[in-house]
Coordinates of C-alpha atoms in Angstrom, one line a residue:
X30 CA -39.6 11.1 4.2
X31 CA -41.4 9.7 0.8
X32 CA -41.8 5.9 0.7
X33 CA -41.2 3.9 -3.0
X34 CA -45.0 3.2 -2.7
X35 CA -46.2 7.3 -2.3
X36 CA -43.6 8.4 -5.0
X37 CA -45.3 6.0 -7.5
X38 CA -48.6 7.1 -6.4
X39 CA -47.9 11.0 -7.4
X40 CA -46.2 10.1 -10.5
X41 CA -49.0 7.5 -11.5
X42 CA -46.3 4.9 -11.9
X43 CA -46.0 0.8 -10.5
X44 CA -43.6 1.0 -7.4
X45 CA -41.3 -1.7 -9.7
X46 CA -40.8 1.0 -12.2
X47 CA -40.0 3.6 -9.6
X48 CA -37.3 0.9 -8.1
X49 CA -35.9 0.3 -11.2
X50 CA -35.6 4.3 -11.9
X51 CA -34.1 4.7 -8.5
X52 CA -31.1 2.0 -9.2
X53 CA -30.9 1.8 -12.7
X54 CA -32.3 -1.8 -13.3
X55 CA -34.6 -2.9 -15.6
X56 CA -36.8 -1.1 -18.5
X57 CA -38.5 2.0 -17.9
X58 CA -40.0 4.1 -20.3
X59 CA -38.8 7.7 -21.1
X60 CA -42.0 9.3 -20.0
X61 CA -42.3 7.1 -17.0
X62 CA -38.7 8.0 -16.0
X63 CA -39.7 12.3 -16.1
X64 CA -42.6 11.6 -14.2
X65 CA -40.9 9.8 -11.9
X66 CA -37.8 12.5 -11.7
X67 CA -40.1 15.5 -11.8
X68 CA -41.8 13.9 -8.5
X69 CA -38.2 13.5 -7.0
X70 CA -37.4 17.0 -8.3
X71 CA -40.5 18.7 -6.6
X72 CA -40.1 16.7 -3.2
X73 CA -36.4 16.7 -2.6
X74 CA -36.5 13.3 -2.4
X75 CA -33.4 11.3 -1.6
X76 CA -33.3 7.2 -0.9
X77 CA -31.2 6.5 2.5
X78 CA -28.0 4.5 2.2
X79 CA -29.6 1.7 4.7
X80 CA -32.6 1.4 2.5
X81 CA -30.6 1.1 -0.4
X82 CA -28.5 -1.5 1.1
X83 CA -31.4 -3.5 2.1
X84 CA -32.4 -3.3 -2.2
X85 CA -28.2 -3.8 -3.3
X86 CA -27.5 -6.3 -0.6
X87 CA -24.3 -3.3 -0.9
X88 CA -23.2 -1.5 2.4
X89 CA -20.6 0.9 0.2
X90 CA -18.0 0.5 2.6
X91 CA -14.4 -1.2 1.8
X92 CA -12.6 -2.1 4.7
X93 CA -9.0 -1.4 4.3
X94 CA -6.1 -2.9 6.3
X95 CA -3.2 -1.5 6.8
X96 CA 0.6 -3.0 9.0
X97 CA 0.8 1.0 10.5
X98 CA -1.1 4.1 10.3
X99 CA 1.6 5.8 11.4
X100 CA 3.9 6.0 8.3
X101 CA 3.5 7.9 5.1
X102 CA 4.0 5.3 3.2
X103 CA 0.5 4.4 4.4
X104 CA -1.2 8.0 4.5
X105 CA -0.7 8.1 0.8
X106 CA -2.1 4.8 -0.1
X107 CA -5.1 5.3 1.9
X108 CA -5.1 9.1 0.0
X109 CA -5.6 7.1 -3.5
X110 CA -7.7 4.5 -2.4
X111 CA -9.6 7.1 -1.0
X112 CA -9.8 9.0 -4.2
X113 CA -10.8 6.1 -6.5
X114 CA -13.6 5.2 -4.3
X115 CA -14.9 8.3 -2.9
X116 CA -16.1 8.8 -6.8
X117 CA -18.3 5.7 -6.8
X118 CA -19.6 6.9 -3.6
X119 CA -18.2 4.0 -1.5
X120 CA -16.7 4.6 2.6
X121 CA -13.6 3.3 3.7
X122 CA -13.1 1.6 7.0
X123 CA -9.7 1.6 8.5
X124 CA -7.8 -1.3 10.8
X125 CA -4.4 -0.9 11.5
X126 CA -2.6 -4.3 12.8
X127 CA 0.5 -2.6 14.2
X128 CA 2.6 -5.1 12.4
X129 CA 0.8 -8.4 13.8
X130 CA 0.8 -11.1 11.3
X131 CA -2.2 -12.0 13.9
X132 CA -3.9 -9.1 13.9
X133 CA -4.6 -9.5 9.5
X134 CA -6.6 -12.3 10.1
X135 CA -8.4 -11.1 12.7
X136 CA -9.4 -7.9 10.9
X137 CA -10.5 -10.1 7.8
X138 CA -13.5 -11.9 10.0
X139 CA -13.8 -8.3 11.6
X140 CA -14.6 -7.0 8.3
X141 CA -16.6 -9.6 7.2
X142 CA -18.8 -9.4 10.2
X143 CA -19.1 -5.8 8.9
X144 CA -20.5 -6.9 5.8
X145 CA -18.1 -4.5 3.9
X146 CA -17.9 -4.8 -0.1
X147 CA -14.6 -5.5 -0.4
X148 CA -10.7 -5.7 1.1
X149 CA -7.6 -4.2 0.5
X150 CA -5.1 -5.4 2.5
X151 CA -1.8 -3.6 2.9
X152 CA 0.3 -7.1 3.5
X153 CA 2.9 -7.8 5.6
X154 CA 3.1 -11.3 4.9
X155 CA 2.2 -14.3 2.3
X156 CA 2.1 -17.1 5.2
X157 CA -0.5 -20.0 4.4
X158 CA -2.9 -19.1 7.2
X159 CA -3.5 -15.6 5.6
X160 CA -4.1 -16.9 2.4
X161 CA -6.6 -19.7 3.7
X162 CA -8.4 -17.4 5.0
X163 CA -8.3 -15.1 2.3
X164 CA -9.4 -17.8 0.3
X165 CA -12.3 -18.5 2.3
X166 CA -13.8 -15.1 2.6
X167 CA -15.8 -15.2 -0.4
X168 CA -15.2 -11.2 -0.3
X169 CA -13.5 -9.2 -2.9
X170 CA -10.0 -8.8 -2.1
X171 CA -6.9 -7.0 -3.7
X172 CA -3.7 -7.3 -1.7
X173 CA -0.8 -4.3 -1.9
X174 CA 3.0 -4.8 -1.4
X175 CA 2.9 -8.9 -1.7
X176 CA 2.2 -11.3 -3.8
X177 CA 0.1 -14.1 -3.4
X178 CA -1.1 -16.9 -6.4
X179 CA -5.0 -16.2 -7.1
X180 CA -5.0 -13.0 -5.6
X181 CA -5.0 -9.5 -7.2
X182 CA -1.9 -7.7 -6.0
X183 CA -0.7 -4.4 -7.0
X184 CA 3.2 -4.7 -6.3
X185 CA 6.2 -2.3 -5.9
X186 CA 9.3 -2.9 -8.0
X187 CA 11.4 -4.5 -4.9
X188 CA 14.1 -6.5 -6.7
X189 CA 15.1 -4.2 -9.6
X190 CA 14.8 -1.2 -7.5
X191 CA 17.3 -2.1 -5.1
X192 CA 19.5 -3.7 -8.3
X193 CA 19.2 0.0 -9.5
X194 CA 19.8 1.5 -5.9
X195 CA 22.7 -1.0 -5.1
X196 CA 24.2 0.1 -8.5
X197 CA 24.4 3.4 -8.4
X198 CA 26.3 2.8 -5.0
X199 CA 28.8 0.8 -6.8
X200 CA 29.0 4.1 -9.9
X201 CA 30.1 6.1 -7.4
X202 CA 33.0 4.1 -6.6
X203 CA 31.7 2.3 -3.5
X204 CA 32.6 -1.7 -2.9
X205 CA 32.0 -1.7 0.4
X206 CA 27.9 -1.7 0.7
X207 CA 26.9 -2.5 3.9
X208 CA 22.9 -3.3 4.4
X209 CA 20.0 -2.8 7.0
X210 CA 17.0 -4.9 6.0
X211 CA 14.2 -6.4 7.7
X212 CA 12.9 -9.8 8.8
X213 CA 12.9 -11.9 5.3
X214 CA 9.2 -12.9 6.7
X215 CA 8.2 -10.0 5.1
X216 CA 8.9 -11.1 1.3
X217 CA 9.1 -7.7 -0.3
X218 CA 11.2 -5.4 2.2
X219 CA 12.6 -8.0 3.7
X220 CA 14.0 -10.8 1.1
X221 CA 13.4 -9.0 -2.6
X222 CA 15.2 -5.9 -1.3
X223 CA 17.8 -8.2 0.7
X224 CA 18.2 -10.2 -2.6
X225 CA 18.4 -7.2 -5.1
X226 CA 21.3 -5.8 -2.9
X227 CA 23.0 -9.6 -2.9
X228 CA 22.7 -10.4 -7.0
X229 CA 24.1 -6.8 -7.5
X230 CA 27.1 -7.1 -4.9
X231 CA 27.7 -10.4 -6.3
X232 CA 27.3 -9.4 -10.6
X233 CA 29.7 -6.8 -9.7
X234 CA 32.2 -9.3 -7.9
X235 CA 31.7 -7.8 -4.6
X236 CA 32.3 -8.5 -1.4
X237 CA 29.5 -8.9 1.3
X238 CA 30.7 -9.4 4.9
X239 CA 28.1 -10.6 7.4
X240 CA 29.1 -8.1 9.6
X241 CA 27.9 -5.2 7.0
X242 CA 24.1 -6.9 7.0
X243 CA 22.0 -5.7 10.0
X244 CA 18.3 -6.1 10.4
X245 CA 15.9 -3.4 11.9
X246 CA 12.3 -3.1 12.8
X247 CA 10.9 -0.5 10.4
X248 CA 11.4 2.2 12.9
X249 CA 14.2 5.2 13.6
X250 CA 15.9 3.4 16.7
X251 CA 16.7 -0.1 15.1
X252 CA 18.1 1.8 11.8
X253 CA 20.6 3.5 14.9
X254 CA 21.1 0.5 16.3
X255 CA 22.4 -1.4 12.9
X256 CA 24.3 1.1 11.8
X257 CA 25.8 0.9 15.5
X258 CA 26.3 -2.6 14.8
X259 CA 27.5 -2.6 11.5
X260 CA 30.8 -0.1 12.4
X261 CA 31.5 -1.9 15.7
X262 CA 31.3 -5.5 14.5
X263 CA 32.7 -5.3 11.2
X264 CA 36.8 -5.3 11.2
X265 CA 36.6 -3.6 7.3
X266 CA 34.5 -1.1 7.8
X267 CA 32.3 -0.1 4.6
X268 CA 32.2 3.0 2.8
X269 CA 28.2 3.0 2.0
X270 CA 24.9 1.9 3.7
X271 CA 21.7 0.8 1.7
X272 CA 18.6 1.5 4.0
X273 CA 15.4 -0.8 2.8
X274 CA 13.2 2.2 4.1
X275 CA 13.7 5.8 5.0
X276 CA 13.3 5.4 8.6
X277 CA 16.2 3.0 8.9
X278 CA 18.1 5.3 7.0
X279 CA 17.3 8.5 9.0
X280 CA 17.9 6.2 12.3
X281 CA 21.7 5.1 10.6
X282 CA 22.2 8.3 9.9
X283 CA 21.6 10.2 13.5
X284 CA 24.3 7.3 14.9
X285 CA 26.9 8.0 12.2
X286 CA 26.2 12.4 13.6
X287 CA 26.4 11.5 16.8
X288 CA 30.0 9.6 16.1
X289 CA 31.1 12.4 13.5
X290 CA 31.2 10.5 11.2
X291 CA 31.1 12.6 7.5
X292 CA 28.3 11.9 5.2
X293 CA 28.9 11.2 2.0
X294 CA 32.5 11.8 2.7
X295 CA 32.8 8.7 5.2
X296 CA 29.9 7.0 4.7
X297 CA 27.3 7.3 2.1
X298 CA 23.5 6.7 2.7
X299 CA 21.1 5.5 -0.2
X300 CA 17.4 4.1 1.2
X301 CA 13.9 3.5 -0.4
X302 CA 10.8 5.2 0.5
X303 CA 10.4 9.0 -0.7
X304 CA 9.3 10.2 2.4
X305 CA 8.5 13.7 2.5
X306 CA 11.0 14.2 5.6
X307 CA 13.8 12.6 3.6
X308 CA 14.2 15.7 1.5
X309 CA 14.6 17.3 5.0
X310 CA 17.4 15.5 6.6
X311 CA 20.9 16.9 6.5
X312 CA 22.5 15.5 4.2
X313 CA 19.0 14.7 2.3
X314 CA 18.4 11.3 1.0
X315 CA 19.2 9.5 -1.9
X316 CA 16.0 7.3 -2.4
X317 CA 14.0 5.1 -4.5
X318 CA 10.4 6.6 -4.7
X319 CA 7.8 4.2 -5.1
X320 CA 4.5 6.3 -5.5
X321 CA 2.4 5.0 -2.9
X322 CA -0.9 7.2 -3.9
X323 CA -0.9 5.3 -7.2
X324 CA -0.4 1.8 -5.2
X325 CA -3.8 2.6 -3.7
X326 CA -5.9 3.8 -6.9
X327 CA -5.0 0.9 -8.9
X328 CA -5.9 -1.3 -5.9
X329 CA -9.1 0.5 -5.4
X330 CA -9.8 0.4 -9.3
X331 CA -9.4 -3.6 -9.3
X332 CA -11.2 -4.4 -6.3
X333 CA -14.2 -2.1 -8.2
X334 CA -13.9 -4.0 -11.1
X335 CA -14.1 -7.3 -9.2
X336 CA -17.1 -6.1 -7.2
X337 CA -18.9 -4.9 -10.6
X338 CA -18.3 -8.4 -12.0
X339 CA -16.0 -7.0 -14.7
X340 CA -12.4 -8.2 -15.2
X341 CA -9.9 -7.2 -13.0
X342 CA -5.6 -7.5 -13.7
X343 CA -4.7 -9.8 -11.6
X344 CA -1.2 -8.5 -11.2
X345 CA 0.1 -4.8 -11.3
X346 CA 3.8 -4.0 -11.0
X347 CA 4.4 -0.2 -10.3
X348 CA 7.3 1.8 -11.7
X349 CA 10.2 3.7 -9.3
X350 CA 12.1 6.3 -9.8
X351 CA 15.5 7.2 -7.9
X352 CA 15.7 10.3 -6.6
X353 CA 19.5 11.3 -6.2
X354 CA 20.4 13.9 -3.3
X355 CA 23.8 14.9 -1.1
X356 CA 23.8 11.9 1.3
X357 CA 25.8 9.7 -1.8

């Protein structure tokens, strides 16, 4: 393979001006810049990423962390960040945490040790360890699905889409809502949903039993086993169930089959999430779709814009849309 030095030789150039023709730094003259491609032309020449690296002080790699690769919800956002990035030419690392609050900061070292560009961190969490060290990285960072002060975060609607979801429960003449959420440690899914559904209930001067509010684990079995919960603990038993994601919906609504009980008829079942298999379900769905694929290129356009030194938002609040189907 040519070297800088042989290149500027044939194309009777200093190696500086062949540098700064190769990365687009610097002054070079029009002539000198033909000579110079003519040579790379003629010899196929192409600079390897390492050797480039070594020049930038730039490995083109963005390590990306996500709570599950096992979801859709994370398959699409990896799909747009992937899109965004691939067109500056820049890799993307994967680290999945499996839902360990442990496991982010332990992948943020991991990544720095990997010298990667920049992070976006699919978040589970705002605790003050996390954001320490965040803080401390002194790596280009954009954080998805939580939001943290001094941090770029590219958020989902949480509160007003489960005001809107919650609502048009209530329009179809439901005042019994019962809800499964998630651990309120999680501030998005688990308190902005929780507290949408609450101010709703409550603007609408409705009642919310204890009984009808069930937690899960962001899988199929714990939305069965709230929805299990909710009928055998509460003595009025609701006539609708909001689902923070489509999982713990699909799990409520394989218990309520497996006791007969009618959907919508006898229960009705609203969730957010737009997974693909929600459409699939008998009855389908009713859900909040969040477009996840447009969470990741907005996150991968800021964290370029941070690691180009121009200006990045600092905060980004997606839109929602609710998709109405059978199941209300």
């Amino acid at each position: 393979m040519l070297t800088i030095k042989e290149i500027a030789e044939m194309a009777n150039v200093s190696r500086t001006t062949v540098s700064r023709a190769l990365n687009n730094s610097g002054y070079v003259s029009e002539e000198a810049r033909e000579r110079i491609q003519k040579v790379i032309e003629e010899t196929g020449y192409a600079p390897s990423e390492q050797a480039k690296s070594l020049r930038t002080k730039k490995t083109k790699v963005i390590g990306v962390i996500l709570p599950t690769i096992q979801t859709e919800t994370s398959s699409k956002i990896v799909s747009g960040i992937d899109m965004e990035l691939s067109k500056q030419g820049y890799q993307i690392l994967l680290t999945n945490t499996h839902l360990d609050k442990e496991k982010e900061i332990e992948f943020l070292d991991l990544l720095k040790a990997r010298q990667v560009d920049g992070i976006i961190l699919v978040a589970t969490n705002t605790d003050p360890a996390l954001i320490q060290k965040i803080n401390t990285l002194n790596i280009p960072l954009v954080m998805i699905g939580q939001e943290a002060d001094g941090l770029i975060n590219v958020l989902y609607d949480d509160y007003h889409a489960s005001r809107e979801l919650t609502s048009f429960l209530i329009s179809k003449g439901h005042q019994k809502i019962a809800f499964i959420g998630v651990d309120e440690s999680d501030r998005a899914v688990g308190l902005l949903r929780k507290k949408g559904y609450m101010d709703e209930m409550k603007a609408n001067n409705l009642p919310t039993d204890p009984a009808w509010i069930q937690k899960g684990i962001f899988d199929i079995d714990s939305g069965r086993n709230a929805m299990k919960l909710i009928l055998e603990e509460a003595e009025e038993k609701p006539t609708a169930t909001f689902a923070v994601t489509d999982r713990l919906a699909i799990g409520a609504l394989s218990y309520l089959k497996e006791k007969a009980i009618r959907v919508p008829e006898q229960m009705a079942i609203a969730s957010i999430g737009a997974s693909e298999i929600s459409q699939y379900v008998n009855p389908p769905l009713t859900t909040i779709d969040y477009q996840n694929e447009k969470a990741g290129k907005e996150a991968a356009h800021q964290l370029l814009a941070t690691i180009n030194s121009q200006k990045p938002i600092k905060k980004i609040i997606l839109d929602y849309r609710l998709i109405i189907r059978d199941s209300v």
